[in-house]
Short mmCIF file of C-alpha atoms in Angstrom, two decimals:
data_model
loop_
_atom_site.label_atom_id
_atom_site.label_comp_id
_atom_site.label_asym_id
_atom_site.label_seq_id
_atom_site.Cartn_x
_atom_site.Cartn_y
_atom_site.Cartn_z
CA MET A 139 13.33 20.66 28.79
CA LYS A 140 12.63 24.05 30.41
CA ARG A 141 9.05 24.02 29.13
CA LEU A 142 8.22 20.60 30.50
CA PRO A 143 5.23 20.73 32.90
CA PRO A 144 5.16 18.81 36.18
CA LEU A 145 5.43 15.21 35.03
CA THR A 146 2.80 14.03 37.52
CA THR A 147 0.19 16.00 35.58
CA LEU A 148 0.69 14.12 32.32
CA PRO A 149 -0.92 10.75 33.19
CA VAL A 150 -3.81 12.72 34.71
CA LEU A 151 -4.30 14.68 31.49
CA GLU A 152 -4.18 11.49 29.40
CA ALA A 153 -6.79 9.75 31.54
CA ALA A 154 -9.12 12.76 31.78
CA ALA A 155 -8.88 13.41 28.03
CA ARG A 156 -9.51 9.77 27.13
CA LEU A 157 -12.42 9.34 29.57
CA GLN A 158 -13.80 12.89 29.17
CA SER A 159 -14.46 12.92 32.90
CA PHE A 160 -12.50 14.01 35.96
CA SER A 161 -14.45 11.56 38.12
CA ALA A 162 -13.74 8.61 35.83
CA ALA A 163 -10.07 9.60 35.64
CA ALA A 164 -9.92 9.80 39.44
CA ALA A 165 -11.42 6.31 39.75
CA GLU A 166 -8.96 4.87 37.20
CA LEU A 167 -5.96 6.54 38.86
CA ASN A 168 -7.21 5.71 42.36
CA VAL A 169 -7.16 9.33 43.53
CA THR A 170 -9.85 11.85 44.46
CA HIS A 171 -11.79 14.04 42.05
CA GLY A 172 -10.21 17.04 43.72
CA ALA A 173 -6.72 15.69 43.08
CA VAL A 174 -7.44 15.33 39.36
CA SER A 175 -8.92 18.83 39.19
CA HIS A 176 -5.88 20.23 41.01
CA GLN A 177 -3.42 18.52 38.65
CA ILE A 178 -5.26 19.74 35.56
CA ARG A 179 -5.38 23.29 36.94
CA SER A 180 -1.64 23.14 37.67
CA LEU A 181 -0.98 22.00 34.10
CA GLU A 182 -3.18 24.77 32.66
CA ASP A 183 -1.33 27.35 34.75
CA HIS A 184 1.97 26.04 33.40
CA VAL A 185 1.00 26.13 29.70
CA GLY A 186 -1.09 29.29 30.01
CA VAL A 187 -4.23 28.07 28.25
CA ALA A 188 -7.41 26.23 29.20
CA LEU A 189 -7.23 22.54 28.36
CA PHE A 190 -10.81 21.65 29.29
CA ALA A 191 -14.12 23.43 29.00
CA ARG A 192 -16.00 22.71 32.24
CA ALA A 193 -19.72 21.98 32.12
CA SER A 194 -21.99 21.12 35.02
CA ARG A 195 -21.54 17.34 34.83
CA ARG A 196 -18.83 16.78 32.26
CA VAL A 197 -15.70 18.25 30.76
CA GLU A 198 -14.68 18.65 27.13
CA LEU A 199 -11.22 19.16 25.68
CA THR A 200 -10.45 22.50 24.13
CA ALA A 201 -8.54 22.51 20.83
CA GLU A 202 -5.34 23.20 22.78
CA GLY A 203 -6.16 20.42 25.23
CA ALA A 204 -6.76 17.93 22.43
CA MET A 205 -3.41 18.80 20.84
CA LEU A 206 -1.49 18.41 24.11
CA ALA A 207 -3.37 15.24 25.10
CA GLU A 208 -2.49 13.59 21.80
CA ALA A 209 1.19 14.43 22.24
CA VAL A 210 1.17 13.19 25.84
CA ARG A 211 -0.58 9.95 24.87
CA GLY A 212 2.04 9.25 22.21
CA ALA A 213 4.92 10.05 24.55
CA LEU A 214 3.57 7.85 27.35
CA ALA A 215 3.03 5.02 24.88
CA LYS A 216 6.66 5.26 23.77
CA VAL A 217 7.88 5.21 27.35
CA SER A 218 5.70 2.18 28.07
CA GLU A 219 7.04 0.37 24.99
CA ALA A 220 10.62 1.17 25.96
CA VAL A 221 10.15 -0.13 29.50
CA GLU A 222 8.48 -3.27 28.19
CA ALA A 223 11.32 -3.81 25.72
CA LEU A 224 13.82 -3.80 28.58
CA SER A 225 12.43 -7.10 29.80
CA PRO A 226 14.71 -9.98 28.73
CA VAL A 227 11.64 -12.10 28.01
CA GLU A 228 10.14 -9.42 25.77
CA ARG A 229 13.43 -8.82 23.96
CA GLU A 230 13.73 -12.49 23.09
CA ARG A 231 10.08 -12.74 22.02
CA LYS A 232 10.26 -9.90 19.49
CA LEU A 233 12.20 -10.11 16.22
CA LYS A 234 12.66 -6.77 14.44
CA ILE A 235 14.05 -6.98 10.90
CA SER A 236 15.42 -4.27 8.59
CA VAL A 237 15.35 -4.96 4.85
CA LEU A 238 15.39 -3.18 1.49
CA PRO A 239 11.87 -2.64 0.05
CA SER A 240 12.70 -4.62 -3.10
CA PHE A 241 13.94 -7.71 -1.28
CA GLY A 242 11.24 -7.37 1.36
CA SER A 243 8.28 -7.17 -1.01
CA ARG A 244 9.53 -9.45 -3.77
CA TRP A 245 11.08 -12.26 -1.75
CA LEU A 246 10.99 -12.09 2.05
CA MET A 247 7.34 -11.17 2.69
CA ARG A 248 6.13 -13.94 0.37
CA ARG A 249 7.90 -16.49 2.59
CA LEU A 250 8.06 -14.98 6.07
CA GLY A 251 4.73 -16.55 7.00
CA TYR A 252 6.38 -19.97 6.84
CA PHE A 253 8.98 -18.84 9.37
CA LEU A 254 6.24 -17.58 11.68
CA GLN A 255 4.32 -20.85 11.36
CA ALA A 256 7.43 -22.75 12.43
CA ASN A 257 8.25 -20.20 15.14
CA PRO A 258 4.94 -18.96 16.59
CA GLN A 259 6.71 -17.80 19.76
CA TYR A 260 8.04 -14.71 17.96
CA GLU A 261 6.37 -11.37 17.37
CA ILE A 262 7.88 -10.18 14.09
CA SER A 263 8.10 -6.65 12.74
CA VAL A 264 9.68 -5.69 9.43
CA GLU A 265 10.82 -2.22 8.37
CA ALA A 266 11.49 -1.86 4.66
CA SER A 267 13.54 1.21 3.79
CA THR A 268 16.27 2.28 1.41
CA ARG A 269 17.79 4.11 4.38
CA LEU A 270 20.62 2.19 6.00
CA ALA A 271 19.33 1.16 9.42
CA ASN A 272 21.29 2.04 12.51
CA LEU A 273 21.24 -1.23 14.44
CA THR A 274 22.54 0.45 17.59
CA THR A 275 19.85 3.12 17.92
CA ASP A 276 16.89 1.84 15.86
CA GLY A 277 16.24 -1.31 17.87
CA PHE A 278 16.64 -3.83 15.06
CA ASP A 279 17.67 -7.37 15.92
CA VAL A 280 18.90 -8.09 12.43
CA ALA A 281 19.24 -6.55 8.97
CA ILE A 282 19.50 -8.16 5.55
CA ARG A 283 21.87 -6.05 3.49
CA PHE A 284 22.87 -6.33 -0.14
CA GLY A 285 26.41 -5.08 -0.36
CA LYS A 286 29.98 -5.67 0.73
CA PRO A 287 31.44 -5.75 4.23
CA PRO A 288 32.96 -4.48 6.38
CA TRP A 289 30.29 -2.82 8.47
CA PRO A 290 32.32 -1.44 11.39
CA GLY A 291 31.19 -2.57 14.80
CA LEU A 292 28.70 -5.10 13.43
CA HIS A 293 28.63 -8.86 13.07
CA HIS A 294 27.89 -10.08 9.52
CA GLU A 295 27.37 -13.44 7.86
CA TYR A 296 27.33 -14.04 4.11
CA LEU A 297 24.07 -15.58 2.90
CA ALA A 298 24.21 -15.76 -0.91
CA GLY A 299 25.44 -14.07 -4.05
CA ASP A 300 23.33 -12.93 -6.97
CA THR A 301 23.39 -12.29 -10.71
CA TYR A 302 22.05 -9.56 -13.01
CA PHE A 303 20.04 -10.01 -16.20
CA PRO A 304 17.41 -8.05 -18.21
CA VAL A 305 13.70 -8.85 -17.97
CA CYS A 306 10.56 -7.56 -19.58
CA SER A 307 6.90 -8.40 -20.00
CA PRO A 308 6.22 -11.14 -22.58
CA LYS A 309 3.80 -8.60 -24.11
CA PHE A 310 6.46 -5.92 -24.53
CA ARG A 311 6.42 -4.67 -28.14
CA ARG A 312 3.63 -7.16 -28.81
CA GLY A 313 5.94 -10.04 -28.10
CA LYS A 314 8.68 -8.99 -30.52
CA LEU A 315 11.44 -9.15 -27.94
CA PRO A 316 15.16 -8.53 -28.49
CA THR A 317 17.11 -11.67 -29.26
CA LYS A 318 20.61 -10.17 -28.94
CA PRO A 319 22.05 -7.78 -26.34
CA ALA A 320 23.04 -5.30 -29.05
CA GLN A 321 19.34 -4.85 -29.87
CA LEU A 322 18.80 -3.12 -26.53
CA SER A 323 20.14 0.13 -28.00
CA GLY A 324 17.32 2.67 -28.19
CA ILE A 325 14.93 0.65 -26.02
CA PRO A 326 13.69 2.10 -22.69
CA LEU A 327 15.98 0.59 -20.06
CA PHE A 328 14.87 0.90 -16.44
CA ARG A 329 17.38 0.89 -13.64
CA SER A 330 17.64 1.44 -9.91
CA ASP A 331 20.44 2.83 -7.82
CA VAL A 332 21.70 -0.67 -7.00
CA ASP A 333 21.47 -2.02 -10.52
CA ASN A 334 24.28 -1.60 -13.00
CA TRP A 335 23.67 -1.83 -16.73
CA ASP A 336 27.33 -0.96 -17.39
CA LEU A 337 28.37 -4.06 -15.47
CA TRP A 338 26.04 -6.28 -17.48
CA PHE A 339 26.95 -4.78 -20.86
CA GLU A 340 30.65 -5.14 -20.13
CA ALA A 341 30.22 -8.77 -19.08
CA ALA A 342 28.14 -9.42 -22.19
CA GLY A 343 30.82 -7.85 -24.39
CA VAL A 344 28.45 -5.24 -25.80
CA LYS A 345 28.98 -1.49 -26.10
CA ILE A 346 25.86 0.62 -25.66
CA ASP A 347 25.52 4.40 -25.36
CA PRO A 348 25.69 5.01 -21.59
CA HIS A 349 23.00 7.68 -21.83
CA TYR A 350 20.16 5.19 -21.57
CA ILE A 351 16.64 6.00 -22.68
CA GLY A 352 14.55 5.32 -19.60
CA ILE A 353 14.04 6.11 -15.96
CA GLU A 354 16.18 5.61 -12.88
CA TYR A 355 14.33 4.50 -9.75
CA SER A 356 15.40 4.57 -6.12
CA ASP A 357 14.26 0.98 -5.61
CA ALA A 358 14.19 -2.04 -7.90
CA THR A 359 10.52 -2.75 -7.14
CA LEU A 360 9.48 0.33 -9.12
CA SER A 361 11.58 -0.51 -12.17
CA LEU A 362 10.20 -4.07 -12.18
CA GLN A 363 6.63 -2.78 -11.96
CA GLN A 364 7.28 -0.71 -15.07
CA ALA A 365 8.70 -3.75 -16.83
CA ILE A 366 5.68 -5.87 -15.86
CA ALA A 367 3.44 -3.12 -17.25
CA GLY A 368 5.18 -3.53 -20.62
CA GLU A 369 6.81 -0.10 -20.58
CA GLY A 370 10.40 -1.22 -21.09
CA ILE A 371 13.20 -3.53 -19.94
CA ALA A 372 14.59 -3.67 -16.41
CA LEU A 373 17.89 -4.97 -15.19
CA THR A 374 17.19 -7.16 -12.19
CA ARG A 375 18.73 -9.54 -9.72
CA ARG A 376 17.72 -13.18 -9.81
CA SER A 377 16.64 -13.03 -6.17
CA LEU A 378 13.89 -10.53 -7.00
CA VAL A 379 12.09 -12.09 -9.95
CA GLY A 380 11.92 -15.86 -9.51
CA ASP A 381 8.20 -15.78 -8.76
CA ASP A 382 7.40 -13.35 -11.60
CA ILE A 383 9.26 -15.45 -14.14
CA ALA A 384 7.55 -18.61 -12.89
CA ASN A 385 4.06 -17.10 -13.20
CA GLY A 386 4.75 -15.46 -16.56
CA ASN A 387 4.68 -11.81 -15.54
CA LEU A 388 8.26 -11.43 -16.74
CA VAL A 389 10.57 -13.22 -19.13
CA LYS A 390 14.34 -13.37 -18.93
CA LEU A 391 16.07 -11.96 -22.01
CA PHE A 392 19.06 -13.92 -23.31
CA ASP A 393 20.84 -16.76 -21.55
CA PHE A 394 23.61 -14.62 -20.12
CA GLU A 395 23.78 -13.50 -16.48
CA ALA A 396 26.41 -11.19 -14.98
CA PRO A 397 27.63 -12.04 -11.48
CA SER A 398 27.03 -9.24 -8.99
CA PRO A 399 30.04 -7.91 -7.08
CA HIS A 400 27.75 -7.73 -4.04
CA GLY A 401 25.93 -10.33 -2.01
CA TYR A 402 23.28 -10.73 0.68
CA ASN A 403 24.50 -10.59 4.25
CA LEU A 404 22.82 -10.99 7.60
CA VAL A 405 24.00 -8.17 9.85
CA CYS A 406 23.45 -7.68 13.57
CA LEU A 407 25.07 -6.33 16.70
CA PRO A 408 27.82 -8.65 17.98
CA GLN A 409 25.95 -9.29 21.23
CA HIS A 410 22.91 -10.54 19.28
CA ALA A 411 24.80 -12.86 16.93
CA MET A 412 24.33 -16.02 19.01
CA SER A 413 20.83 -15.33 20.33
CA PRO A 414 18.36 -18.14 19.54
CA LYS A 415 16.08 -15.92 17.48
CA VAL A 416 18.89 -14.51 15.31
CA ARG A 417 20.42 -17.97 14.77
CA GLY A 418 17.01 -19.44 14.01
CA PHE A 419 16.20 -16.70 11.52
CA ARG A 420 19.63 -17.04 9.89
CA ASP A 421 19.27 -20.82 9.53
CA TRP A 422 15.79 -20.41 8.03
CA LEU A 423 17.08 -17.86 5.49
CA VAL A 424 19.90 -20.14 4.37
CA ALA A 425 17.51 -23.06 3.93
CA GLU A 426 14.90 -20.93 2.14
CA ILE A 427 17.13 -19.12 -0.36
CA ASP A 428 16.21 -20.52 -3.74
CA TRP A 429 18.10 -18.43 -6.30
CA ALA A 430 21.77 -19.07 -5.52
#
């Protein structure tokens, strides 16, 4: 904070840098040309470098000026967004959702357009990340989490359970697919950090060497892409592959499915739980879920 320049100089720098003119910046800010020149000089004295190269009728940013102007523009934009977000009307108009990349790309994003068509009053943003969102500090209205409560300090509502089963491309091994779980031994088995082959093998009553031949991925989307490419077999959740099975990209191996110990939950701050947009989104999810 000690190195912060006079804050009144920052909007002047942003305008002068964007317009490449002290006169145009003065007109936009409704001040005199001399006032703009004075503010820029004060800022240059503070940082100790020239921010503009003066010519007879125009000014050009120096490399240092361009770097500082870009930082100032980003900071002012964030302040503007934060102030705008404080408006109750704006808060209710925007719906910010946190979701895992796998569920986001393989289920939610293929259907979210229908929610927007039915609710055109909302401006929706989705952040897909394997990082657990902090609903208090990250500004999310709601998160869809696959796991088990409790989540301290948060409101949660159960949406649906899920099941595990192996899938592969119908072209894997030229169509000569395993017909029994025991035949999976020695085959490349893909997995992600939320998938559990041990759980499935135990439920199927099959003992397989736990040192699987294959690759572990941080997100199920990557393991399923490898399976679609015909490189091996992936353990998946039913919620993630309904469309791929329907269009023939993947086939389900065996008739057996192992129930997951986890489920999908809608999670939000307690004060948001009864807001119209959160309730509307929750009701739409429940009606749209097609795998449970």
